[in-house]
């Protein structure tokens, strides 16, 4: 962002300042939507977890993607994976990576 002679280019400096202002403004506007989306994501997760574990107590439901990382936009979906006990690296406690949900594509076993 500096010219070789040490003189800051006024146009470059103005562009940098404007970009910083735009990013800060966007971040503030999106905070309201992020908070709402996070609440909705948690509600969906809680409801699905209840429904799944009622039928299959050994299973867990895990959130991944933009909702989990906090990078969701108002138009973002909610990414969830349902995992049976012992599948993947985390087992039934829901810990471990859900970065590759195709690993968990098999349906859980039917209840006894």
mmCIF file of C-alpha atoms in Angstrom:
data_model
loop_
_atom_site.group_PDB
_atom_site.id
_atom_site.type_symbol
_atom_site.label_atom_id
_atom_site.label_comp_id
_atom_site.label_asym_id
_atom_site.label_seq_id
_atom_site.Cartn_x
_atom_site.Cartn_y
_atom_site.Cartn_z
ATOM 1 C CA UNK A 1 0.000 0.000 0.000
ATOM 2 C CA UNK A 2 3.026 2.279 -0.073
ATOM 3 C CA UNK A 3 4.794 3.788 -3.027
ATOM 4 C CA UNK A 4 8.536 3.102 -3.308
ATOM 5 C CA UNK A 5 9.418 6.714 -2.455
ATOM 6 C CA UNK A 6 7.554 6.416 0.854
ATOM 7 C CA UNK A 7 4.705 8.713 -0.251
ATOM 8 C CA UNK A 8 1.333 7.111 0.323
ATOM 9 C CA UNK A 9 -0.766 7.159 -2.793
ATOM 10 C CA UNK A 10 -3.879 9.130 -1.965
ATOM 11 C CA UNK A 11 -6.083 7.092 -4.311
ATOM 12 C CA UNK A 12 -4.826 3.798 -2.871
ATOM 13 C CA UNK A 13 -5.265 5.089 0.666
ATOM 14 C CA UNK A 14 -8.802 6.263 -0.114
ATOM 15 C CA UNK A 15 -9.666 2.899 -1.653
ATOM 16 C CA UNK A 16 -8.290 1.058 1.360
ATOM 17 C CA UNK A 17 -10.223 3.305 3.746
ATOM 18 C CA UNK A 18 -13.447 2.900 1.751
ATOM 19 C CA UNK A 19 -13.063 -0.873 1.594
ATOM 20 C CA UNK A 20 -12.494 -1.039 5.354
ATOM 21 C CA UNK A 21 -15.629 1.073 5.930
ATOM 22 C CA UNK A 22 -17.684 -1.145 3.602
ATOM 23 C CA UNK A 23 -16.540 -4.341 5.301
ATOM 24 C CA UNK A 24 -17.225 -2.915 8.766
ATOM 25 C CA UNK A 25 -20.676 -1.725 7.698
ATOM 26 C CA UNK A 26 -21.524 -5.107 6.126
ATOM 27 C CA UNK A 27 -20.387 -6.927 9.256
ATOM 28 C CA UNK A 28 -22.611 -4.771 11.477
ATOM 29 C CA UNK A 29 -25.654 -5.247 9.196
ATOM 30 C CA UNK A 30 -25.133 -9.000 9.029
ATOM 31 C CA UNK A 31 -24.869 -9.403 12.813
ATOM 32 C CA UNK A 32 -28.643 -9.121 13.209
ATOM 33 C CA UNK A 33 -29.191 -11.767 10.539
ATOM 34 C CA UNK A 34 -26.470 -14.017 11.974
ATOM 35 C CA UNK A 35 -28.073 -13.899 15.412
ATOM 36 C CA UNK A 36 -31.490 -14.781 13.959
ATOM 37 C CA UNK A 37 -30.055 -17.501 11.726
ATOM 38 C CA UNK A 38 -28.096 -18.979 14.634
ATOM 39 C CA UNK A 39 -31.260 -19.140 16.746
ATOM 40 C CA UNK A 40 -33.136 -20.833 13.893
ATOM 41 C CA UNK A 41 -30.267 -23.264 13.321
ATOM 42 C CA UNK A 42 -30.222 -24.195 16.999
ATOM 43 C CA UNK A 43 -33.989 -24.724 16.991
ATOM 44 C CA UNK A 44 -33.809 -27.019 13.940
ATOM 45 C CA UNK A 45 -30.890 -28.923 15.460
ATOM 46 C CA UNK A 46 -32.659 -29.324 18.805
ATOM 47 C CA UNK A 47 -35.904 -30.543 17.173
ATOM 48 C CA UNK A 48 -34.180 -32.981 14.813
ATOM 49 C CA UNK A 49 -31.950 -34.283 17.618
ATOM 50 C CA UNK A 50 -35.064 -34.940 19.727
ATOM 51 C CA UNK A 51 -36.854 -36.743 16.872
ATOM 52 C CA UNK A 52 -33.844 -38.852 15.910
ATOM 53 C CA UNK A 53 -32.766 -39.840 19.423
ATOM 54 C CA UNK A 54 -36.347 -40.724 20.347
ATOM 55 C CA UNK A 55 -36.322 -43.367 17.593
ATOM 56 C CA UNK A 56 -32.605 -44.235 17.668
ATOM 57 C CA UNK A 57 -31.048 -43.361 21.053
ATOM 58 C CA UNK A 58 -27.584 -44.450 19.907
ATOM 59 C CA UNK A 59 -27.516 -41.792 17.168
ATOM 60 C CA UNK A 60 -26.375 -38.205 17.319
ATOM 61 C CA UNK A 61 -27.155 -35.166 15.195
ATOM 62 C CA UNK A 62 -24.347 -32.736 14.452
ATOM 63 C CA UNK A 63 -24.326 -29.312 12.796
ATOM 64 C CA UNK A 64 -21.609 -28.512 10.272
ATOM 65 C CA UNK A 65 -21.036 -25.942 7.549
ATOM 66 C CA UNK A 66 -21.635 -22.209 7.700
ATOM 67 C CA UNK A 67 -24.076 -22.432 10.608
ATOM 68 C CA UNK A 68 -21.472 -24.194 12.734
ATOM 69 C CA UNK A 69 -18.650 -21.846 11.748
ATOM 70 C CA UNK A 70 -20.728 -18.670 12.191
ATOM 71 C CA UNK A 71 -20.323 -17.691 8.534
ATOM 72 C CA UNK A 72 -23.964 -18.216 7.551
ATOM 73 C CA UNK A 73 -25.794 -15.586 5.535
ATOM 74 C CA UNK A 74 -29.559 -14.990 5.640
ATOM 75 C CA UNK A 75 -29.964 -17.260 2.597
ATOM 76 C CA UNK A 76 -27.830 -20.085 4.037
ATOM 77 C CA UNK A 77 -29.233 -23.513 4.701
ATOM 78 C CA UNK A 78 -28.656 -25.607 7.814
ATOM 79 C CA UNK A 79 -26.274 -28.526 7.336
ATOM 80 C CA UNK A 80 -26.834 -31.465 9.677
ATOM 81 C CA UNK A 81 -25.509 -35.004 9.787
ATOM 82 C CA UNK A 82 -27.096 -37.938 11.600
ATOM 83 C CA UNK A 83 -24.549 -40.438 12.840
ATOM 84 C CA UNK A 84 -25.028 -43.853 14.396
ATOM 85 C CA UNK A 85 -22.945 -44.907 17.384
ATOM 86 C CA UNK A 86 -19.442 -45.940 16.385
ATOM 87 C CA UNK A 87 -19.529 -44.317 12.942
ATOM 88 C CA UNK A 88 -16.818 -41.837 12.115
ATOM 89 C CA UNK A 89 -14.160 -40.682 14.516
ATOM 90 C CA UNK A 90 -16.412 -39.500 17.292
ATOM 91 C CA UNK A 91 -18.944 -42.187 18.121
ATOM 92 C CA UNK A 92 -22.320 -41.444 19.660
ATOM 93 C CA UNK A 93 -21.203 -38.433 21.665
ATOM 94 C CA UNK A 94 -21.240 -36.294 18.523
ATOM 95 C CA UNK A 95 -17.604 -35.272 18.825
ATOM 96 C CA UNK A 96 -15.242 -35.561 15.909
ATOM 97 C CA UNK A 97 -15.263 -34.332 12.370
ATOM 98 C CA UNK A 98 -18.405 -34.105 10.300
ATOM 99 C CA UNK A 99 -16.531 -32.462 7.457
ATOM 100 C CA UNK A 100 -17.402 -35.335 5.119
ATOM 101 C CA UNK A 101 -21.092 -36.125 5.693
ATOM 102 C CA UNK A 102 -21.055 -38.722 2.901
ATOM 103 C CA UNK A 103 -19.193 -40.959 5.369
ATOM 104 C CA UNK A 104 -22.418 -41.090 7.376
ATOM 105 C CA UNK A 105 -24.844 -41.582 4.495
ATOM 106 C CA UNK A 106 -25.969 -45.014 5.713
ATOM 107 C CA UNK A 107 -29.277 -44.852 7.605
ATOM 108 C CA UNK A 108 -29.191 -45.821 11.276
ATOM 109 C CA UNK A 109 -30.275 -49.388 12.106
ATOM 110 C CA UNK A 110 -33.980 -49.845 12.812
ATOM 111 C CA UNK A 111 -35.020 -49.907 16.466
ATOM 112 C CA UNK A 112 -35.182 -53.406 18.039
#
